[in-house]
XYZ file of C-alpha atoms in Angstrom:
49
model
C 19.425 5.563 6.306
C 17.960 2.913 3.800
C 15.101 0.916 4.943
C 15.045 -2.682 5.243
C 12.065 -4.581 3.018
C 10.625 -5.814 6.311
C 10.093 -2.266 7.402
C 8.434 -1.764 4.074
C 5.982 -4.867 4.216
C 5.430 -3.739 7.751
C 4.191 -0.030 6.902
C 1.691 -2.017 3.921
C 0.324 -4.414 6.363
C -1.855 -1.362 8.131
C -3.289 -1.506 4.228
C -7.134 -2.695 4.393
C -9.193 -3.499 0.751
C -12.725 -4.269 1.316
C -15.396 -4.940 -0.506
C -18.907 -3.602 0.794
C -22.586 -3.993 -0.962
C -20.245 -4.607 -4.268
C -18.151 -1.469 -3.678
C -14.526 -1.905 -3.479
C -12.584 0.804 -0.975
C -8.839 0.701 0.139
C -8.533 1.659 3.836
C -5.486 3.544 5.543
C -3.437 4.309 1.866
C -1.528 7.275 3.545
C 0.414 10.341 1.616
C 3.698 8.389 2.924
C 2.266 4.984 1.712
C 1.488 6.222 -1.529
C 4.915 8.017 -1.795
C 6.904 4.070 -0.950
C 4.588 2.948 -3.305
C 5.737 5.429 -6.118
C 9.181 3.936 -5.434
C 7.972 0.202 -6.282
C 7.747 -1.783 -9.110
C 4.458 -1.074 -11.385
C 3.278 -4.531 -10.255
C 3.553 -3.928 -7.199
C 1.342 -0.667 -7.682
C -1.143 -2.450 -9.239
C -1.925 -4.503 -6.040
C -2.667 -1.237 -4.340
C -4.260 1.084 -6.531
């Protein structure tokens, strides 16, 4: 089965960065996410890590 690049944007959108006191922290980066992510573009890696 080969997923469809709306499933993929849908799995990122649960994605949170935020920004507290000056302290940046990504939110809900899962095992799985990270593991799409590995799959992606470096520029696209980037954006998340």
């Amino acid at each position: 089965m080969r997923p469809t690049l709306r499933w993929i944007f849908q799995c990122f959108q649960g994605i949170h960065y935020v920004i507290l006191n000056g302290v940046k922290q990504i939110f809900n980066l899962t095992e799985e996410r990270r593991f799409i992510l590995s799959l992606l573009p470096a520029s696209c890696q980037r954006y998340y890590l």
